[in-house]
Short mmCIF file of C-alpha atoms and ligand atoms in Angstrom, two decimals:
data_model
loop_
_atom_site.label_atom_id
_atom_site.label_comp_id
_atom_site.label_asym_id
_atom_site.label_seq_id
_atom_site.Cartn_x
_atom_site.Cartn_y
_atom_site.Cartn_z
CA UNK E 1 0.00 0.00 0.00
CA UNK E 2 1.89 3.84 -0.62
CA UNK E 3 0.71 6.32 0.93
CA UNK E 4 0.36 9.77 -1.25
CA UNK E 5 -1.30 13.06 -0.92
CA UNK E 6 -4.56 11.83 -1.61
CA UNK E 7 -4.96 8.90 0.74
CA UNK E 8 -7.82 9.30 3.26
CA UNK E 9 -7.21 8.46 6.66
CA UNK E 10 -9.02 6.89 9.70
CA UNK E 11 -8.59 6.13 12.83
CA UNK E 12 -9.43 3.70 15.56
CA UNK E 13 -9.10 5.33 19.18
CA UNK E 14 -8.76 2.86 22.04
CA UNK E 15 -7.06 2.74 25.09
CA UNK E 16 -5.50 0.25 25.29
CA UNK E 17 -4.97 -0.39 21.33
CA UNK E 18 -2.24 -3.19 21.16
CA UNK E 19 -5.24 -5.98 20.63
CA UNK E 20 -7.26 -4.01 18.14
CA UNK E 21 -7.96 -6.13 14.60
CA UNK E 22 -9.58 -3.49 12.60
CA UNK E 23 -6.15 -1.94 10.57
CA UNK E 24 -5.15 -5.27 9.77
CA UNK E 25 -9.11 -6.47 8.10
CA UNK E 26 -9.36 -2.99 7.11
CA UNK E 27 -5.71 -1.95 5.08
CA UNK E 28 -6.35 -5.61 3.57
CA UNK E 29 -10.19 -4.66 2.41
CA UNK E 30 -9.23 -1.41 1.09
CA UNK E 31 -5.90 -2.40 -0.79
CA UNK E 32 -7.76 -5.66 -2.21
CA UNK E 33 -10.15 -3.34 -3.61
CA UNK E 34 -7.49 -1.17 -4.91
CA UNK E 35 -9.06 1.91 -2.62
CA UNK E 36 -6.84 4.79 -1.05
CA UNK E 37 -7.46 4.85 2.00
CA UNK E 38 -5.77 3.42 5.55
CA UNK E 39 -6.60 3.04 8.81
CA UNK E 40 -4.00 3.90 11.50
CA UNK E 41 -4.41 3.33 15.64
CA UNK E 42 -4.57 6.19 17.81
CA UNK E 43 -3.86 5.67 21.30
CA UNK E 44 -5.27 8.04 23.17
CA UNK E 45 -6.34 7.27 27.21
CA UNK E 46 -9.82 9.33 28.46
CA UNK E 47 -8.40 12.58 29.62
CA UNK E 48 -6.90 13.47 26.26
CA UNK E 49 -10.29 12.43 23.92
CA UNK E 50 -11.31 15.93 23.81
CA UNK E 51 -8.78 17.40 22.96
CA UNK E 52 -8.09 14.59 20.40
CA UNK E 53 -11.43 15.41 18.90
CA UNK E 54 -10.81 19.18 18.99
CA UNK E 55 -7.65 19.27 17.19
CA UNK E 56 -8.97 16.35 14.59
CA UNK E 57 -12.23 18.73 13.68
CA UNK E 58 -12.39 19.56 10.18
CA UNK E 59 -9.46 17.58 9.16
CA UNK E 60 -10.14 17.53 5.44
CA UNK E 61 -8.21 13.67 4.65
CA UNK E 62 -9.70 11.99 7.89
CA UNK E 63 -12.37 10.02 6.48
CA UNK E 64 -13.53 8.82 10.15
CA UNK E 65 -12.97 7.59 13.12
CA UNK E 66 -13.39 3.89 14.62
CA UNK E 67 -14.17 4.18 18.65
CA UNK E 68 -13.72 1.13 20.81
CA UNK E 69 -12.95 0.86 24.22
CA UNK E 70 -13.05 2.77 26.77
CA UNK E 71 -14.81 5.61 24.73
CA UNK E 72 -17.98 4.75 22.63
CA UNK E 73 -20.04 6.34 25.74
CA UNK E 74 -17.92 9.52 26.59
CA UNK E 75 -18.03 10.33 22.36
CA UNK E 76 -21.55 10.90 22.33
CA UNK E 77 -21.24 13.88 24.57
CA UNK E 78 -19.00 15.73 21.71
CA UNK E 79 -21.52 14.62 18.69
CA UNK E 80 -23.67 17.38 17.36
CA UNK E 81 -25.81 14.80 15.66
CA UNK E 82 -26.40 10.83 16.09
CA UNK E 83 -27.72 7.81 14.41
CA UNK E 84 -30.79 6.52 15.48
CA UNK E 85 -29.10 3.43 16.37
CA UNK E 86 -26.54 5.22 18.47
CA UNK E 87 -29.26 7.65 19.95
CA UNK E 88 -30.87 4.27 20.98
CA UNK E 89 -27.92 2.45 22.29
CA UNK E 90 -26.26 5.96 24.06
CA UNK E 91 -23.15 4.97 22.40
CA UNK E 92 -21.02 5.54 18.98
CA UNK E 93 -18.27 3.26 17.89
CA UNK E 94 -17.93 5.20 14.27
CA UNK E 95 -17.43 9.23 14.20
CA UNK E 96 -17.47 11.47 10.99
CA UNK E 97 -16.83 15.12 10.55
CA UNK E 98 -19.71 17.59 9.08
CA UNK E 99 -17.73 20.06 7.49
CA UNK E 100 -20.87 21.83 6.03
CA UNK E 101 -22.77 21.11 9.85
CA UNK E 102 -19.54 21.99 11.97
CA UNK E 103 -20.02 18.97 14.17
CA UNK E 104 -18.96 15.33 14.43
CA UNK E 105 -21.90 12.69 13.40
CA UNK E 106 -22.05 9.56 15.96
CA UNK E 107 -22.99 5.93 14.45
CA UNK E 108 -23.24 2.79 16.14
CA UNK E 109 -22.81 -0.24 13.90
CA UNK E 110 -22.37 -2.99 16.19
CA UNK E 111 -26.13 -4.35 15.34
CA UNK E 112 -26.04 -3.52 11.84
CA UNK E 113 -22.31 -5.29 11.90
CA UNK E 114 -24.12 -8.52 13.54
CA UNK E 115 -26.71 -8.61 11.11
CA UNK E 116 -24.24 -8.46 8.22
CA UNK E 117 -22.10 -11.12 9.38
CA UNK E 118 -25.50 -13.55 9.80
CA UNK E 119 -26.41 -12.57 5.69
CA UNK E 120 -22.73 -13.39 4.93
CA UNK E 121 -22.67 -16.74 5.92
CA UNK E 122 -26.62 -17.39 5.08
CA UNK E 123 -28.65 -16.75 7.64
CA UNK E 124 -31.55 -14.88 8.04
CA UNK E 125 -33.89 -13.48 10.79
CA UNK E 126 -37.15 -12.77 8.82
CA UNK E 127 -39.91 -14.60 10.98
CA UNK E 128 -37.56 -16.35 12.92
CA UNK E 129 -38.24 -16.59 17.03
CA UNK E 130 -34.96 -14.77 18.73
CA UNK E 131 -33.46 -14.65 21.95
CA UNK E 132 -30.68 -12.71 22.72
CA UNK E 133 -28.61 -12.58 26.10
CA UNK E 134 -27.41 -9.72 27.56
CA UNK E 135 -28.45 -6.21 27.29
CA UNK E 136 -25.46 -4.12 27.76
CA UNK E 137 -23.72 -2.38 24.51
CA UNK E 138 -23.40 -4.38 22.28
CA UNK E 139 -26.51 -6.04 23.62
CA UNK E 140 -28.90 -3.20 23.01
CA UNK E 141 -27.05 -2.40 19.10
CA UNK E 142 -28.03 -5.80 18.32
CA UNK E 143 -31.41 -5.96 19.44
CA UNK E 144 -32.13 -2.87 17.47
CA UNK E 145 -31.08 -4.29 14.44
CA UNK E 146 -32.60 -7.65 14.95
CA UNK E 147 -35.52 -6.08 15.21
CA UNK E 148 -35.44 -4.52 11.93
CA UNK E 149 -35.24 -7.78 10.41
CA UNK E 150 -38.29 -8.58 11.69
CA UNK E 151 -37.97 -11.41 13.41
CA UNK E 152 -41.73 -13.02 14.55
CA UNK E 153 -40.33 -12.63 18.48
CA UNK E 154 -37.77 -11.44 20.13
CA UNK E 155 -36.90 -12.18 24.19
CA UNK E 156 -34.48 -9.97 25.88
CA UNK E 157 -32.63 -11.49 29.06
CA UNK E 158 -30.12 -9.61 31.31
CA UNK E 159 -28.83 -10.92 34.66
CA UNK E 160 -29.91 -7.98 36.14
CA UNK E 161 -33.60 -8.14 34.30
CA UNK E 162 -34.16 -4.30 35.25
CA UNK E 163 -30.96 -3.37 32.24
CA UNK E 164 -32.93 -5.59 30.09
CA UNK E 165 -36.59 -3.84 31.11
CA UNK E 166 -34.92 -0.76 30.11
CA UNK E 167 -33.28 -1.59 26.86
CA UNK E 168 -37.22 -2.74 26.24
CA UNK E 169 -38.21 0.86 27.40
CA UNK E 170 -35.51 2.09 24.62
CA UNK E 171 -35.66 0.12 21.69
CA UNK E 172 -39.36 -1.15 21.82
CA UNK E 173 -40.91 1.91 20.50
CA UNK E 174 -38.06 2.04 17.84
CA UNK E 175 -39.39 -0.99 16.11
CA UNK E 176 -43.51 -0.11 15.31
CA UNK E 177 -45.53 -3.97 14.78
CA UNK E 178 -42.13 -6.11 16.24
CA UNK E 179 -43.36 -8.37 19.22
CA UNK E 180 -40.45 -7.76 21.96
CA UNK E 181 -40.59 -8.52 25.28
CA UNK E 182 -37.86 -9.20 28.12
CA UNK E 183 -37.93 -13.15 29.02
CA UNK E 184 -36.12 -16.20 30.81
CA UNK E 185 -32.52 -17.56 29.78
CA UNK E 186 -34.26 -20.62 28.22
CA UNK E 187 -33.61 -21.79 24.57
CA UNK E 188 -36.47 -23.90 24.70
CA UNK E 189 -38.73 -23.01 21.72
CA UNK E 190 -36.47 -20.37 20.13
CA UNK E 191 -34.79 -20.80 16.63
CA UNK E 192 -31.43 -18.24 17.23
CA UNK E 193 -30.06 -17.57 20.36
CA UNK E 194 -27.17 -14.84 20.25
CA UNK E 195 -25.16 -14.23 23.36
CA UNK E 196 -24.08 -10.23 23.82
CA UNK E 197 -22.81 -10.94 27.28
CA UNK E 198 -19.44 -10.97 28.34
CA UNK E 199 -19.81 -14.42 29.37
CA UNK E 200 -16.91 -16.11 27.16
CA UNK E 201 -14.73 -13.57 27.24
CA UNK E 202 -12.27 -15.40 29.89
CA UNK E 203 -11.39 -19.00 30.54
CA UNK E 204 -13.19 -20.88 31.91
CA UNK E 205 -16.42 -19.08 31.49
CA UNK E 206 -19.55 -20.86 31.76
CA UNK E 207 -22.36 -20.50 28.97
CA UNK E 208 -25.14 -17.59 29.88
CA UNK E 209 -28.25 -20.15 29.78
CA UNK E 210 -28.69 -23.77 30.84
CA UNK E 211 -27.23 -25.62 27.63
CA UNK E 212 -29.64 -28.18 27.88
CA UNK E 213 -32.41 -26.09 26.38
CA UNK E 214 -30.12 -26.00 23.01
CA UNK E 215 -31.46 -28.18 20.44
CA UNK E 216 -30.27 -29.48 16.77
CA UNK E 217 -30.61 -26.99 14.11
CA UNK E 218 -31.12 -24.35 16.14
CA UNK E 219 -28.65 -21.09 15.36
CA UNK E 220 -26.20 -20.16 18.00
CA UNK E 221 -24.50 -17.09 17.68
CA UNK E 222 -21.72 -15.30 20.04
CA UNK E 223 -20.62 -11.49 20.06
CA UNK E 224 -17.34 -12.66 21.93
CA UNK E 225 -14.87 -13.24 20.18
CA UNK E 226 -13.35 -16.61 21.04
CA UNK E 227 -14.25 -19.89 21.28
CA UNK E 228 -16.62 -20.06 24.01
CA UNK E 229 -18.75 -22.73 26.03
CA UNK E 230 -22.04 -22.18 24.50
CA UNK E 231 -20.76 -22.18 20.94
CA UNK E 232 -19.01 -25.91 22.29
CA UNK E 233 -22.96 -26.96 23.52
CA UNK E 234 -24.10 -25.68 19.87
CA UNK E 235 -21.81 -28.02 18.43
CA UNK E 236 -22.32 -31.32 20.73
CA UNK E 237 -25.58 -31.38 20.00
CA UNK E 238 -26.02 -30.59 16.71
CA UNK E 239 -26.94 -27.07 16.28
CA UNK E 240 -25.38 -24.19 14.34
CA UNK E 241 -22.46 -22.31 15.76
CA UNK E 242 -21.97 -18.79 14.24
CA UNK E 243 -18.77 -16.70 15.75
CA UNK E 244 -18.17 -13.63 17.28
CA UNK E 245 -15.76 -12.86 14.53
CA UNK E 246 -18.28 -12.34 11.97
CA UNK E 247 -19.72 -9.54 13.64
CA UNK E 248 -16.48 -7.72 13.53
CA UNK E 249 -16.26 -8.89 9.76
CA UNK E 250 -19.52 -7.50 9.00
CA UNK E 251 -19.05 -3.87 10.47
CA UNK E 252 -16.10 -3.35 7.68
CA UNK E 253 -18.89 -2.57 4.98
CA UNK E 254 -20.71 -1.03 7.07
CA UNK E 255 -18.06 1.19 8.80
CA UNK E 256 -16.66 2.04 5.18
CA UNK E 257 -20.28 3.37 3.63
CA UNK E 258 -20.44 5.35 7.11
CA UNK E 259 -17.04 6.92 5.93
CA UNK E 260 -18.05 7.65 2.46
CA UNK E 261 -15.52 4.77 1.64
CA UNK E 262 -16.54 3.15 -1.68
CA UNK E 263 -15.98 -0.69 -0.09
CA UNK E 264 -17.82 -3.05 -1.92
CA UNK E 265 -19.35 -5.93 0.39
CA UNK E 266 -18.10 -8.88 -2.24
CA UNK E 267 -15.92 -8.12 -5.69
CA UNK E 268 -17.28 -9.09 -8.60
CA UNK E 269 -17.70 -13.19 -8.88
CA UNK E 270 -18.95 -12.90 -5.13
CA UNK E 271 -15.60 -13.79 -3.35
CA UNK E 272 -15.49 -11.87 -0.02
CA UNK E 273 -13.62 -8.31 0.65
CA UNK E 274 -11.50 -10.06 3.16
CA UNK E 275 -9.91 -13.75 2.86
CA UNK E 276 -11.62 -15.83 5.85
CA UNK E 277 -8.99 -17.44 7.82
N1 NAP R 301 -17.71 -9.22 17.85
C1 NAP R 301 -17.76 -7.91 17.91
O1 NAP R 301 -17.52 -7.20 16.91
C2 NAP R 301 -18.14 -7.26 19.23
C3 NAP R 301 -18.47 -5.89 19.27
C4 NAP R 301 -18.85 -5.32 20.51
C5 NAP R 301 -18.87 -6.14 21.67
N2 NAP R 301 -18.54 -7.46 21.57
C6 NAP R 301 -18.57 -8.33 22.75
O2 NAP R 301 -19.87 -8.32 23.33
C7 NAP R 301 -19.78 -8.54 24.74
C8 NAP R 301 -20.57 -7.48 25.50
O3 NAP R 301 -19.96 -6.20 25.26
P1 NAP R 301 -20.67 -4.84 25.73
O4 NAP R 301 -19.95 -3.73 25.07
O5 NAP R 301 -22.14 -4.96 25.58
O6 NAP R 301 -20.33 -4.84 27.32
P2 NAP R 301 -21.18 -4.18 28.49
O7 NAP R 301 -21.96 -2.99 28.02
O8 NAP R 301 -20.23 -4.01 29.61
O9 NAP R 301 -22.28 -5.31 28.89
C9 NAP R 301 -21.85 -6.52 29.47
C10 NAP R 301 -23.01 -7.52 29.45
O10 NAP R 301 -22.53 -8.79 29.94
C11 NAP R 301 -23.33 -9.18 31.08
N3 NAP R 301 -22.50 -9.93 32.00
C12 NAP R 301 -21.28 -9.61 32.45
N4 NAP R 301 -20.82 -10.56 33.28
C13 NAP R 301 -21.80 -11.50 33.36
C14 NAP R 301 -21.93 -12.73 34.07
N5 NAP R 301 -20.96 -13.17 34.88
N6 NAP R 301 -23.08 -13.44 33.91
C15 NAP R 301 -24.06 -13.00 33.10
N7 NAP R 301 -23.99 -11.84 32.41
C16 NAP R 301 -22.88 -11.11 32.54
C17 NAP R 301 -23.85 -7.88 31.66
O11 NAP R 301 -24.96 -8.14 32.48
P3 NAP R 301 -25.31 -7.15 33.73
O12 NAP R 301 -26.03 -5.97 33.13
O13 NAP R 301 -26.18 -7.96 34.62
O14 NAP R 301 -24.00 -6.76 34.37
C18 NAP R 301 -24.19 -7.13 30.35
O15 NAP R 301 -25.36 -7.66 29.77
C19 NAP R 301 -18.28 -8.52 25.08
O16 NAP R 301 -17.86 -9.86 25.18
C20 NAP R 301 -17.65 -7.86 23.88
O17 NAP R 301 -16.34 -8.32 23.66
C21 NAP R 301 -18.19 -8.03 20.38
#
């Protein structure tokens, strides 16, 4: 990839960064396609994000900026306008700068990133009966976008049930003739379940719902990104394991239309924008 005059630039801010994956999937997506553009980590810890944004403000090359953690919550507060999905969710994990506005525009495409990776491999949601665990972030992106799909249900469970009463209270009126309500950790009767809790994330974890309600053919989907109990239980018994990682996969698109970034979901012949490992 060179790097001239005209190549547009983003960002990824995180603190820490050393773990982040999105230069390497993105600088491969956008010199595959033969696009100018590269993405570059920023390290930058919460005291110095505003003046970060500040001094980044009408930057006339910077295509956008990717937000991870700690800062998709703390970014709202310098947006002059937001998605509805990051309205919704109260945080932004892409940023873009309204030259013509003055202000930075705040997106959230963790749901729309989730649903993406589903299409990619096949599945869809379309009358399908849906539970989803945990109602945090990444929780509450994803049953937005779920939502939109319209599924024919769809059961929010939290371990603390009031977060998941009030991620109803947010997203419910966002999604006119959906049927959502809050419900038990119980697979029983549902055809995806999708985990958006940090359960997985460290060794040993156990699954977030009694396995035994898993059943074959059912589709089992994780947000974390590893290898994780339940997607183990999906396997033994004969249901469908989708990973974390297409989630992350699916946001490139995504994050590249929110940048103006002329990405193309598959090249021609329908080979995908990034080599699956
Ligand atoms: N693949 C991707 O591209 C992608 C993108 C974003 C996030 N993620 C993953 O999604 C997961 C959630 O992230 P987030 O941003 O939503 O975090 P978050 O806002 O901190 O929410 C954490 C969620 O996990 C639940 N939880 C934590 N410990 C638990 C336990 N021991 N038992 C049951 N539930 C537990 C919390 O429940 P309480 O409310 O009861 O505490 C809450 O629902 C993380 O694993 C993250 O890595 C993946």
């Amino acid at each position: 990839m060179e790097i001239d005059g005209n190549t547009r630039l983003v960002g990824i801010v995180a603190d820490p960064i050393a773990h982040v994956r999105t230069p390497q999937l993105f600088n491969a997506a956008m010199a595959g396609q033969g696009l100018n553009a590269v993405c570059v980590p920023l390290h930058v810890g919460a005291p110095q994000l505003p003046a970060l944004l500040a001094g980044l403000a009408g930057c006339q090359n910077l295509a956008g900026l990717v937000v991870t953690i700690p800062h998709k919550e703390a970014v709202v507060a310098h947006c002059g306008e937001l998605t509805p999905a990051a309205r919704l969710v109260g945080a932004a994990n892409v940023l873009r700068w309204d030259g013509a506005r003055g202000h930075w525009v705040g997106g959230n495409l963790d749901g729309d990133g989730f649903v993406a990776g589903l299409k990619e491999r096949g599945h869809g949601l379309a009358g399908k009966r849906v539970l989803l665990l945990g109602a945090g972030g990444a929780g509450k992106a994803i049953a937005y976008a779920v939502g939109r799909e319209h599924p024919a249900e769809l059961v929010l469970h939290n371990r603390s049930m009031a977060r998941a009463e009030e991620a109803l209270a947010r997203i419910a009126p966002a999604l006119p003739g959906v049927a959502v309500r809050t419900g038990a950790a119980d697979a029983a009767g549902f055809d995806v379940v999708i985990n958006a809790t940090a359960l997985g994330l460290r060794d040993g974890d156990p699954a977030p719902l009694p396995v035994d309600s898993l059943r074959p053919g059912m589709l089992v989907c994780e947000a974390v990104m590893r290898d994780t109990a339940l997607l183990a239980a999906a396997r033994a018994c004969g249901a469908l394991a989708h990973a974390g990682q297409h989630m992350l996969d699916g946001q490139l698109a995504a994050i590249a239309r929110f940048f103006g970034l002329a990405l193309q979901e598959r090249l021609a012949g329908g080979a995908p924008m990034v080599e699956k490992a």
